Amino acid sequence: MTDAGLSSRVQRFLTTHIDSIEKLEVLLLLRARTERAWNAPAVALELRITEASAARRMAELKTGGLLLQDGEAEDAYRFSPGRSEDVQATAELAAAYSARRVSVISFIFSRPMDRVRGFADAFVLKQDRDKDGDGHG
């Protein structure tokens, strides 16, 4: 476990597949209710999100190899990761989200800030270099 209380497997899975709480909620809903195929209107109703957003999140999760399009209904999906590692990571993630919801949410929201900071730091480093006479500015 790390200082956030999340295993490295869960952190890798979140970093690879999950960029929003909404996408996480869609994934966990479909994982918890595998007895049926889910379409955007049903997910939207269950999670109280827009149909367009539900459709977008399911398409993203399908692209990430976590959902399969249902054979009977073209716009319906089922939880069906292609890799056993993803099945295990999703199970760990579901348990972590249930027990340490704030840690999972904090981890998801901390990632974009790291990217923004890195982007901002690139300009700080360039600016410092320019002051030393090494740059072109």
PDB file of N, CA, C and O in Angstrom, residues 9-82:
ATOM      1  N   ARG A   9      -1.237  -1.616  -7.828  1.00  0.00           N
ATOM      2  CA  ARG A   9      -2.073  -2.144  -8.915  1.00  0.00           C
ATOM      3  C   ARG A   9      -3.253  -1.205  -9.184  1.00  0.00           C
ATOM      4  O   ARG A   9      -3.560  -0.881 -10.323  1.00  0.00           O
ATOM      5  N   VAL A  10      -3.913  -0.759  -8.111  1.00  0.00           N
ATOM      6  CA  VAL A  10      -5.048   0.153  -8.254  1.00  0.00           C
ATOM      7  C   VAL A  10      -4.584   1.482  -8.833  1.00  0.00           C
ATOM      8  O   VAL A  10      -5.229   2.033  -9.728  1.00  0.00           O
ATOM      9  N   GLN A  11      -3.468   1.978  -8.366  1.00  0.00           N
ATOM     10  CA  GLN A  11      -2.957   3.248  -8.901  1.00  0.00           C
ATOM     11  C   GLN A  11      -2.622   3.132 -10.388  1.00  0.00           C
ATOM     12  O   GLN A  11      -2.947   4.032 -11.165  1.00  0.00           O
ATOM     13  N   ARG A  12      -1.999   2.025 -10.791  1.00  0.00           N
ATOM     14  CA  ARG A  12      -1.686   1.826 -12.221  1.00  0.00           C
ATOM     15  C   ARG A  12      -2.968   1.756 -13.043  1.00  0.00           C
ATOM     16  O   ARG A  12      -3.055   2.341 -14.124  1.00  0.00           O
ATOM     17  N   PHE A  13      -3.963   1.032 -12.515  1.00  0.00           N
ATOM     18  CA  PHE A  13      -5.231   0.895 -13.229  1.00  0.00           C
ATOM     19  C   PHE A  13      -5.906   2.252 -13.390  1.00  0.00           C
ATOM     20  O   PHE A  13      -6.366   2.597 -14.474  1.00  0.00           O
ATOM     21  N   LEU A  14      -5.958   3.022 -12.312  1.00  0.00           N
ATOM     22  CA  LEU A  14      -6.561   4.354 -12.377  1.00  0.00           C
ATOM     23  C   LEU A  14      -5.819   5.236 -13.375  1.00  0.00           C
ATOM     24  O   LEU A  14      -6.439   5.934 -14.176  1.00  0.00           O
ATOM     25  N   THR A  15      -4.512   5.195 -13.334  1.00  0.00           N
ATOM     26  CA  THR A  15      -3.702   6.017 -14.228  1.00  0.00           C
ATOM     27  C   THR A  15      -3.933   5.632 -15.686  1.00  0.00           C
ATOM     28  O   THR A  15      -4.007   6.497 -16.565  1.00  0.00           O
ATOM     29  N   THR A  16      -4.097   4.354 -15.945  1.00  0.00           N
ATOM     30  CA  THR A  16      -4.268   3.867 -17.308  1.00  0.00           C
ATOM     31  C   THR A  16      -5.681   4.061 -17.840  1.00  0.00           C
ATOM     32  O   THR A  16      -5.863   4.439 -19.004  1.00  0.00           O
ATOM     33  N   HIS A  17      -6.700   3.818 -16.994  1.00  0.00           N
ATOM     34  CA  HIS A  17      -8.065   3.723 -17.497  1.00  0.00           C
ATOM     35  C   HIS A  17      -9.044   4.788 -17.018  1.00  0.00           C
ATOM     36  O   HIS A  17     -10.066   4.994 -17.670  1.00  0.00           O
ATOM     37  N   ILE A  18      -8.791   5.416 -15.901  1.00  0.00           N
ATOM     38  CA  ILE A  18      -9.823   6.258 -15.287  1.00  0.00           C
ATOM     39  C   ILE A  18      -9.337   7.692 -15.172  1.00  0.00           C
ATOM     40  O   ILE A  18      -8.341   7.967 -14.514  1.00  0.00           O
ATOM     41  N   ASP A  19     -10.067   8.619 -15.810  1.00  0.00           N
ATOM     42  CA  ASP A  19      -9.698  10.025 -15.731  1.00  0.00           C
ATOM     43  C   ASP A  19     -10.801  10.888 -15.128  1.00  0.00           C
ATOM     44  O   ASP A  19     -10.694  12.107 -15.109  1.00  0.00           O
ATOM     45  N   SER A  20     -11.863  10.245 -14.643  1.00  0.00           N
ATOM     46  CA  SER A  20     -12.937  11.004 -14.011  1.00  0.00           C
ATOM     47  C   SER A  20     -13.720  10.100 -13.067  1.00  0.00           C
ATOM     48  O   SER A  20     -13.720   8.875 -13.227  1.00  0.00           O
ATOM     49  N   ILE A  21     -14.385  10.718 -12.121  1.00  0.00           N
ATOM     50  CA  ILE A  21     -15.240   9.970 -11.195  1.00  0.00           C
ATOM     51  C   ILE A  21     -16.415   9.382 -11.974  1.00  0.00           C
ATOM     52  O   ILE A  21     -16.842   8.260 -11.709  1.00  0.00           O
ATOM     53  N   GLU A  22     -16.903  10.113 -12.934  1.00  0.00           N
ATOM     54  CA  GLU A  22     -18.021   9.633 -13.734  1.00  0.00           C
ATOM     55  C   GLU A  22     -17.661   8.327 -14.441  1.00  0.00           C
ATOM     56  O   GLU A  22     -18.432   7.364 -14.427  1.00  0.00           O
ATOM     57  N   LYS A  23     -16.478   8.271 -15.051  1.00  0.00           N
ATOM     58  CA  LYS A  23     -16.053   7.048 -15.733  1.00  0.00           C
ATOM     59  C   LYS A  23     -15.886   5.910 -14.726  1.00  0.00           C
ATOM     60  O   LYS A  23     -16.257   4.769 -15.010  1.00  0.00           O
ATOM     61  N   LEU A  24     -15.360   6.215 -13.560  1.00  0.00           N
ATOM     62  CA  LEU A  24     -15.225   5.214 -12.503  1.00  0.00           C
ATOM     63  C   LEU A  24     -16.587   4.662 -12.103  1.00  0.00           C
ATOM     64  O   LEU A  24     -16.776   3.450 -11.985  1.00  0.00           O
ATOM     65  N   GLU A  25     -17.554   5.547 -11.913  1.00  0.00           N
ATOM     66  CA  GLU A  25     -18.899   5.122 -11.511  1.00  0.00           C
ATOM     67  C   GLU A  25     -19.548   4.252 -12.585  1.00  0.00           C
ATOM     68  O   GLU A  25     -20.210   3.262 -12.270  1.00  0.00           O
ATOM     69  N   VAL A  26     -19.356   4.601 -13.850  1.00  0.00           N
ATOM     70  CA  VAL A  26     -19.897   3.785 -14.936  1.00  0.00           C
ATOM     71  C   VAL A  26     -19.264   2.395 -14.902  1.00  0.00           C
ATOM     72  O   VAL A  26     -19.959   1.372 -14.966  1.00  0.00           O
ATOM     73  N   LEU A  27     -17.952   2.342 -14.789  1.00  0.00           N
ATOM     74  CA  LEU A  27     -17.255   1.057 -14.744  1.00  0.00           C
ATOM     75  C   LEU A  27     -17.743   0.200 -13.579  1.00  0.00           C
ATOM     76  O   LEU A  27     -18.050  -0.985 -13.752  1.00  0.00           O
ATOM     77  N   LEU A  28     -17.817   0.789 -12.407  1.00  0.00           N
ATOM     78  CA  LEU A  28     -18.217   0.020 -11.229  1.00  0.00           C
ATOM     79  C   LEU A  28     -19.676  -0.427 -11.300  1.00  0.00           C
ATOM     80  O   LEU A  28     -20.014  -1.515 -10.812  1.00  0.00           O
ATOM     81  N   LEU A  29     -20.532   0.376 -11.922  1.00  0.00           N
ATOM     82  CA  LEU A  29     -21.925  -0.040 -12.106  1.00  0.00           C
ATOM     83  C   LEU A  29     -21.989  -1.279 -12.993  1.00  0.00           C
ATOM     84  O   LEU A  29     -22.642  -2.272 -12.643  1.00  0.00           O
ATOM     85  N   LEU A  30     -21.333  -1.232 -14.137  1.00  0.00           N
ATOM     86  CA  LEU A  30     -21.378  -2.366 -15.050  1.00  0.00           C
ATOM     87  C   LEU A  30     -20.699  -3.597 -14.463  1.00  0.00           C
ATOM     88  O   LEU A  30     -21.126  -4.724 -14.707  1.00  0.00           O
ATOM     89  N   ARG A  31     -19.670  -3.388 -13.653  1.00  0.00           N
ATOM     90  CA  ARG A  31     -19.002  -4.509 -12.984  1.00  0.00           C
ATOM     91  C   ARG A  31     -19.927  -5.148 -11.954  1.00  0.00           C
ATOM     92  O   ARG A  31     -19.971  -6.371 -11.816  1.00  0.00           O
ATOM     93  N   ALA A  32     -20.667  -4.330 -11.225  1.00  0.00           N
ATOM     94  CA  ALA A  32     -21.528  -4.842 -10.159  1.00  0.00           C
ATOM     95  C   ALA A  32     -22.772  -5.541 -10.702  1.00  0.00           C
ATOM     96  O   ALA A  32     -23.337  -6.407 -10.031  1.00  0.00           O
ATOM     97  N   ARG A  33     -23.196  -5.174 -11.891  1.00  0.00           N
ATOM     98  CA  ARG A  33     -24.456  -5.692 -12.434  1.00  0.00           C
ATOM     99  C   ARG A  33     -24.212  -6.346 -13.799  1.00  0.00           C
ATOM    100  O   ARG A  33     -24.664  -5.858 -14.824  1.00  0.00           O
ATOM    101  N   THR A  34     -23.485  -7.435 -13.780  1.00  0.00           N
ATOM    102  CA  THR A  34     -23.084  -8.118 -15.021  1.00  0.00           C
ATOM    103  C   THR A  34     -24.187  -8.963 -15.636  1.00  0.00           C
ATOM    104  O   THR A  34     -24.027  -9.472 -16.741  1.00  0.00           O
ATOM    105  N   GLU A  35     -25.313  -9.116 -14.929  1.00  0.00           N
ATOM    106  CA  GLU A  35     -26.388  -9.961 -15.436  1.00  0.00           C
ATOM    107  C   GLU A  35     -27.108  -9.355 -16.635  1.00  0.00           C
ATOM    108  O   GLU A  35     -27.900 -10.022 -17.283  1.00  0.00           O
ATOM    109  N   ARG A  36     -26.831  -8.109 -16.926  1.00  0.00           N
ATOM    110  CA  ARG A  36     -27.518  -7.459 -18.040  1.00  0.00           C
ATOM    111  C   ARG A  36     -26.554  -6.617 -18.862  1.00  0.00           C
ATOM    112  O   ARG A  36     -25.476  -6.260 -18.412  1.00  0.00           O
ATOM    113  N   ALA A  37     -26.992  -6.328 -20.085  1.00  0.00           N
ATOM    114  CA  ALA A  37     -26.257  -5.384 -20.926  1.00  0.00           C
ATOM    115  C   ALA A  37     -26.804  -3.997 -20.617  1.00  0.00           C
ATOM    116  O   ALA A  37     -27.986  -3.826 -20.317  1.00  0.00           O
ATOM    117  N   TRP A  38     -25.918  -3.005 -20.681  1.00  0.00           N
ATOM    118  CA  TRP A  38     -26.277  -1.628 -20.327  1.00  0.00           C
ATOM    119  C   TRP A  38     -26.164  -0.730 -21.536  1.00  0.00           C
ATOM    120  O   TRP A  38     -25.174  -0.759 -22.244  1.00  0.00           O
ATOM    121  N   ASN A  39     -27.177   0.098 -21.743  1.00  0.00           N
ATOM    122  CA  ASN A  39     -27.096   1.119 -22.781  1.00  0.00           C
ATOM    123  C   ASN A  39     -27.022   2.491 -22.092  1.00  0.00           C
ATOM    124  O   ASN A  39     -27.179   2.597 -20.873  1.00  0.00           O
ATOM    125  N   ALA A  40     -26.781   3.515 -22.885  1.00  0.00           N
ATOM    126  CA  ALA A  40     -26.590   4.860 -22.331  1.00  0.00           C
ATOM    127  C   ALA A  40     -27.801   5.357 -21.529  1.00  0.00           C
ATOM    128  O   ALA A  40     -27.619   5.895 -20.428  1.00  0.00           O
ATOM    129  N   PRO A  41     -29.028   5.192 -22.013  1.00  0.00           N
ATOM    130  CA  PRO A  41     -30.171   5.674 -21.215  1.00  0.00           C
ATOM    131  C   PRO A  41     -30.275   4.993 -19.842  1.00  0.00           C
ATOM    132  O   PRO A  41     -30.573   5.649 -18.844  1.00  0.00           O
ATOM    133  N   ALA A  42     -30.003   3.692 -19.790  1.00  0.00           N
ATOM    134  CA  ALA A  42     -30.088   2.972 -18.513  1.00  0.00           C
ATOM    135  C   ALA A  42     -28.996   3.425 -17.547  1.00  0.00           C
ATOM    136  O   ALA A  42     -29.253   3.633 -16.353  1.00  0.00           O
ATOM    137  N   VAL A  43     -27.776   3.594 -18.041  1.00  0.00           N
ATOM    138  CA  VAL A  43     -26.674   4.068 -17.197  1.00  0.00           C
ATOM    139  C   VAL A  43     -26.953   5.491 -16.734  1.00  0.00           C
ATOM    140  O   VAL A  43     -26.752   5.827 -15.555  1.00  0.00           O
ATOM    141  N   ALA A  44     -27.431   6.324 -17.648  1.00  0.00           N
ATOM    142  CA  ALA A  44     -27.740   7.716 -17.296  1.00  0.00           C
ATOM    143  C   ALA A  44     -28.790   7.780 -16.197  1.00  0.00           C
ATOM    144  O   ALA A  44     -28.653   8.556 -15.244  1.00  0.00           O
ATOM    145  N   LEU A  45     -29.814   6.970 -16.306  1.00  0.00           N
ATOM    146  CA  LEU A  45     -30.872   6.949 -15.306  1.00  0.00           C
ATOM    147  C   LEU A  45     -30.345   6.460 -13.955  1.00  0.00           C
ATOM    148  O   LEU A  45     -30.629   7.059 -12.916  1.00  0.00           O
ATOM    149  N   GLU A  46     -29.559   5.413 -13.984  1.00  0.00           N
ATOM    150  CA  GLU A  46     -29.020   4.831 -12.747  1.00  0.00           C
ATOM    151  C   GLU A  46     -28.060   5.777 -12.036  1.00  0.00           C
ATOM    152  O   GLU A  46     -28.085   5.905 -10.812  1.00  0.00           O
ATOM    153  N   LEU A  47     -27.196   6.448 -12.798  1.00  0.00           N
ATOM    154  CA  LEU A  47     -26.158   7.304 -12.199  1.00  0.00           C
ATOM    155  C   LEU A  47     -26.520   8.788 -12.189  1.00  0.00           C
ATOM    156  O   LEU A  47     -25.748   9.600 -11.688  1.00  0.00           O
ATOM    157  N   ARG A  48     -27.657   9.109 -12.785  1.00  0.00           N
ATOM    158  CA  ARG A  48     -28.113  10.501 -12.874  1.00  0.00           C
ATOM    159  C   ARG A  48     -27.099  11.399 -13.586  1.00  0.00           C
ATOM    160  O   ARG A  48     -26.686  12.441 -13.087  1.00  0.00           O
ATOM    161  N   ILE A  49     -26.707  10.924 -14.771  1.00  0.00           N
ATOM    162  CA  ILE A  49     -25.826  11.692 -15.648  1.00  0.00           C
ATOM    163  C   ILE A  49     -26.541  11.796 -16.998  1.00  0.00           C
ATOM    164  O   ILE A  49     -27.575  11.166 -17.201  1.00  0.00           O
ATOM    165  N   THR A  50     -25.989  12.557 -17.911  1.00  0.00           N
ATOM    166  CA  THR A  50     -26.631  12.685 -19.222  1.00  0.00           C
ATOM    167  C   THR A  50     -26.389  11.423 -20.052  1.00  0.00           C
ATOM    168  O   THR A  50     -25.381  10.722 -19.867  1.00  0.00           O
ATOM    169  N   GLU A  51     -27.295  11.169 -20.976  1.00  0.00           N
ATOM    170  CA  GLU A  51     -27.139  10.019 -21.871  1.00  0.00           C
ATOM    171  C   GLU A  51     -25.878  10.159 -22.718  1.00  0.00           C
ATOM    172  O   GLU A  51     -25.166   9.184 -22.941  1.00  0.00           O
ATOM    173  N   ALA A  52     -25.613  11.366 -23.177  1.00  0.00           N
ATOM    174  CA  ALA A  52     -24.420  11.591 -24.005  1.00  0.00           C
ATOM    175  C   ALA A  52     -23.154  11.273 -23.228  1.00  0.00           C
ATOM    176  O   ALA A  52     -22.225  10.650 -23.748  1.00  0.00           O
ATOM    177  N   SER A  53     -23.116  11.689 -21.978  1.00  0.00           N
ATOM    178  CA  SER A  53     -21.945  11.414 -21.151  1.00  0.00           C
ATOM    179  C   SER A  53     -21.813   9.922 -20.873  1.00  0.00           C
ATOM    180  O   SER A  53     -20.711   9.362 -20.929  1.00  0.00           O
ATOM    181  N   ALA A  54     -22.928   9.265 -20.587  1.00  0.00           N
ATOM    182  CA  ALA A  54     -22.899   7.814 -20.351  1.00  0.00           C
ATOM    183  C   ALA A  54     -22.389   7.083 -21.592  1.00  0.00           C
ATOM    184  O   ALA A  54     -21.539   6.186 -21.488  1.00  0.00           O
ATOM    185  N   ALA A  55     -22.880   7.476 -22.763  1.00  0.00           N
ATOM    186  CA  ALA A  55     -22.445   6.848 -24.015  1.00  0.00           C
ATOM    187  C   ALA A  55     -20.948   7.063 -24.243  1.00  0.00           C
ATOM    188  O   ALA A  55     -20.231   6.135 -24.636  1.00  0.00           O
ATOM    189  N   ARG A  56     -20.485   8.277 -23.984  1.00  0.00           N
ATOM    190  CA  ARG A  56     -19.060   8.599 -24.163  1.00  0.00           C
ATOM    191  C   ARG A  56     -18.193   7.776 -23.215  1.00  0.00           C
ATOM    192  O   ARG A  56     -17.184   7.196 -23.620  1.00  0.00           O
ATOM    193  N   ARG A  57     -18.595   7.688 -21.948  1.00  0.00           N
ATOM    194  CA  ARG A  57     -17.807   6.935 -20.958  1.00  0.00           C
ATOM    195  C   ARG A  57     -17.764   5.450 -21.307  1.00  0.00           C
ATOM    196  O   ARG A  57     -16.721   4.802 -21.205  1.00  0.00           O
ATOM    197  N   MET A  58     -18.895   4.889 -21.728  1.00  0.00           N
ATOM    198  CA  MET A  58     -18.901   3.465 -22.089  1.00  0.00           C
ATOM    199  C   MET A  58     -18.029   3.211 -23.319  1.00  0.00           C
ATOM    200  O   MET A  58     -17.306   2.215 -23.370  1.00  0.00           O
ATOM    201  N   ALA A  59     -18.072   4.103 -24.287  1.00  0.00           N
ATOM    202  CA  ALA A  59     -17.220   3.961 -25.472  1.00  0.00           C
ATOM    203  C   ALA A  59     -15.742   4.023 -25.085  1.00  0.00           C
ATOM    204  O   ALA A  59     -14.922   3.244 -25.588  1.00  0.00           O
ATOM    205  N   GLU A  60     -15.400   4.925 -24.184  1.00  0.00           N
ATOM    206  CA  GLU A  60     -14.007   5.039 -23.720  1.00  0.00           C
ATOM    207  C   GLU A  60     -13.573   3.768 -22.998  1.00  0.00           C
ATOM    208  O   GLU A  60     -12.446   3.287 -23.192  1.00  0.00           O
ATOM    209  N   LEU A  61     -14.455   3.225 -22.162  1.00  0.00           N
ATOM    210  CA  LEU A  61     -14.124   1.999 -21.424  1.00  0.00           C
ATOM    211  C   LEU A  61     -14.017   0.808 -22.374  1.00  0.00           C
ATOM    212  O   LEU A  61     -13.187  -0.082 -22.167  1.00  0.00           O
ATOM    213  N   LYS A  62     -14.812   0.793 -23.425  1.00  0.00           N
ATOM    214  CA  LYS A  62     -14.705  -0.260 -24.443  1.00  0.00           C
ATOM    215  C   LYS A  62     -13.358  -0.144 -25.152  1.00  0.00           C
ATOM    216  O   LYS A  62     -12.655  -1.136 -25.335  1.00  0.00           O
ATOM    217  N   THR A  63     -12.997   1.074 -25.522  1.00  0.00           N
ATOM    218  CA  THR A  63     -11.710   1.299 -26.184  1.00  0.00           C
ATOM    219  C   THR A  63     -10.557   0.864 -25.281  1.00  0.00           C
ATOM    220  O   THR A  63      -9.556   0.334 -25.764  1.00  0.00           O
ATOM    221  N   GLY A  64     -10.719   1.058 -23.965  1.00  0.00           N
ATOM    222  CA  GLY A  64      -9.693   0.655 -23.005  1.00  0.00           C
ATOM    223  C   GLY A  64      -9.682  -0.836 -22.709  1.00  0.00           C
ATOM    224  O   GLY A  64      -8.874  -1.307 -21.904  1.00  0.00           O
ATOM    225  N   GLY A  65     -10.565  -1.599 -23.346  1.00  0.00           N
ATOM    226  CA  GLY A  65     -10.567  -3.046 -23.178  1.00  0.00           C
ATOM    227  C   GLY A  65     -11.291  -3.547 -21.941  1.00  0.00           C
ATOM    228  O   GLY A  65     -11.099  -4.688 -21.530  1.00  0.00           O
ATOM    229  N   LEU A  66     -12.148  -2.699 -21.336  1.00  0.00           N
ATOM    230  CA  LEU A  66     -12.831  -3.097 -20.105  1.00  0.00           C
ATOM    231  C   LEU A  66     -14.285  -3.500 -20.324  1.00  0.00           C
ATOM    232  O   LEU A  66     -14.861  -4.205 -19.495  1.00  0.00           O
ATOM    233  N   LEU A  67     -14.875  -3.059 -21.422  1.00  0.00           N
ATOM    234  CA  LEU A  67     -16.255  -3.404 -21.742  1.00  0.00           C
ATOM    235  C   LEU A  67     -16.295  -4.059 -23.116  1.00  0.00           C
ATOM    236  O   LEU A  67     -15.458  -3.772 -23.969  1.00  0.00           O
ATOM    237  N   LEU A  68     -17.299  -4.909 -23.300  1.00  0.00           N
ATOM    238  CA  LEU A  68     -17.576  -5.486 -24.609  1.00  0.00           C
ATOM    239  C   LEU A  68     -18.929  -5.007 -25.062  1.00  0.00           C
ATOM    240  O   LEU A  68     -19.857  -4.904 -24.260  1.00  0.00           O
ATOM    241  N   GLN A  69     -19.031  -4.737 -26.347  1.00  0.00           N
ATOM    242  CA  GLN A  69     -20.327  -4.370 -26.897  1.00  0.00           C
ATOM    243  C   GLN A  69     -21.175  -5.634 -26.936  1.00  0.00           C
ATOM    244  O   GLN A  69     -20.702  -6.698 -27.340  1.00  0.00           O
ATOM    245  N   ASP A  70     -22.406  -5.524 -26.467  1.00  0.00           N
ATOM    246  CA  ASP A  70     -23.300  -6.672 -26.422  1.00  0.00           C
ATOM    247  C   ASP A  70     -23.684  -7.082 -27.839  1.00  0.00           C
ATOM    248  O   ASP A  70     -23.975  -6.230 -28.670  1.00  0.00           O
ATOM    249  N   GLY A  71     -23.682  -8.373 -28.096  1.00  0.00           N
ATOM    250  CA  GLY A  71     -23.983  -8.868 -29.431  1.00  0.00           C
ATOM    251  C   GLY A  71     -25.408  -8.608 -29.877  1.00  0.00           C
ATOM    252  O   GLY A  71     -25.679  -8.445 -31.054  1.00  0.00           O
ATOM    253  N   GLU A  72     -26.340  -8.562 -28.932  1.00  0.00           N
ATOM    254  CA  GLU A  72     -27.751  -8.386 -29.284  1.00  0.00           C
ATOM    255  C   GLU A  72     -28.099  -6.925 -29.559  1.00  0.00           C
ATOM    256  O   GLU A  72     -28.885  -6.629 -30.444  1.00  0.00           O
ATOM    257  N   ALA A  73     -27.568  -6.036 -28.776  1.00  0.00           N
ATOM    258  CA  ALA A  73     -27.871  -4.607 -28.924  1.00  0.00           C
ATOM    259  C   ALA A  73     -26.575  -3.854 -29.182  1.00  0.00           C
ATOM    260  O   ALA A  73     -25.674  -3.865 -28.364  1.00  0.00           O
ATOM    261  N   GLU A  74     -26.515  -3.194 -30.328  1.00  0.00           N
ATOM    262  CA  GLU A  74     -25.277  -2.538 -30.740  1.00  0.00           C
ATOM    263  C   GLU A  74     -24.823  -1.436 -29.781  1.00  0.00           C
ATOM    264  O   GLU A  74     -23.635  -1.203 -29.618  1.00  0.00           O
ATOM    265  N   ASP A  75     -25.769  -0.772 -29.142  1.00  0.00           N
ATOM    266  CA  ASP A  75     -25.408   0.342 -28.261  1.00  0.00           C
ATOM    267  C   ASP A  75     -25.375  -0.069 -26.784  1.00  0.00           C
ATOM    268  O   ASP A  75     -25.395   0.784 -25.905  1.00  0.00           O
ATOM    269  N   ALA A  76     -25.310  -1.369 -26.500  1.00  0.00           N
ATOM    270  CA  ALA A  76     -25.278  -1.857 -25.123  1.00  0.00           C
ATOM    271  C   ALA A  76     -23.935  -2.526 -24.835  1.00  0.00           C
ATOM    272  O   ALA A  76     -23.310  -3.098 -25.729  1.00  0.00           O
ATOM    273  N   TYR A  77     -23.523  -2.447 -23.581  1.00  0.00           N
ATOM    274  CA  TYR A  77     -22.215  -2.948 -23.183  1.00  0.00           C
ATOM    275  C   TYR A  77     -22.320  -3.812 -21.935  1.00  0.00           C
ATOM    276  O   TYR A  77     -23.240  -3.668 -21.130  1.00  0.00           O
ATOM    277  N   ARG A  78     -21.312  -4.658 -21.756  1.00  0.00           N
ATOM    278  CA  ARG A  78     -21.159  -5.481 -20.561  1.00  0.00           C
ATOM    279  C   ARG A  78     -19.727  -5.350 -20.059  1.00  0.00           C
ATOM    280  O   ARG A  78     -18.796  -5.173 -20.846  1.00  0.00           O
ATOM    281  N   PHE A  79     -19.565  -5.476 -18.754  1.00  0.00           N
ATOM    282  CA  PHE A  79     -18.236  -5.499 -18.154  1.00  0.00           C
ATOM    283  C   PHE A  79     -17.565  -6.799 -18.568  1.00  0.00           C
ATOM    284  O   PHE A  79     -18.086  -7.885 -18.322  1.00  0.00           O
ATOM    285  N   SER A  80     -16.431  -6.708 -19.232  1.00  0.00           N
ATOM    286  CA  SER A  80     -15.724  -7.897 -19.690  1.00  0.00           C
ATOM    287  C   SER A  80     -14.295  -7.543 -20.076  1.00  0.00           C
ATOM    288  O   SER A  80     -13.952  -7.470 -21.258  1.00  0.00           O
ATOM    289  N   PRO A  81     -13.437  -7.306 -19.077  1.00  0.00           N
ATOM    290  CA  PRO A  81     -12.046  -6.971 -19.393  1.00  0.00           C
ATOM    291  C   PRO A  81     -11.365  -8.088 -20.170  1.00  0.00           C
ATOM    292  O   PRO A  81     -11.600  -9.271 -19.910  1.00  0.00           O
ATOM    293  N   GLY A  82     -10.533  -7.695 -21.092  1.00  0.00           N
ATOM    294  CA  GLY A  82      -9.803  -8.657 -21.903  1.00  0.00           C
ATOM    295  C   GLY A  82      -8.617  -9.285 -21.188  1.00  0.00           C
ATOM    296  O   GLY A  82      -8.130 -10.334 -21.595  1.00  0.00           O
TER     297      GLY A  82
END
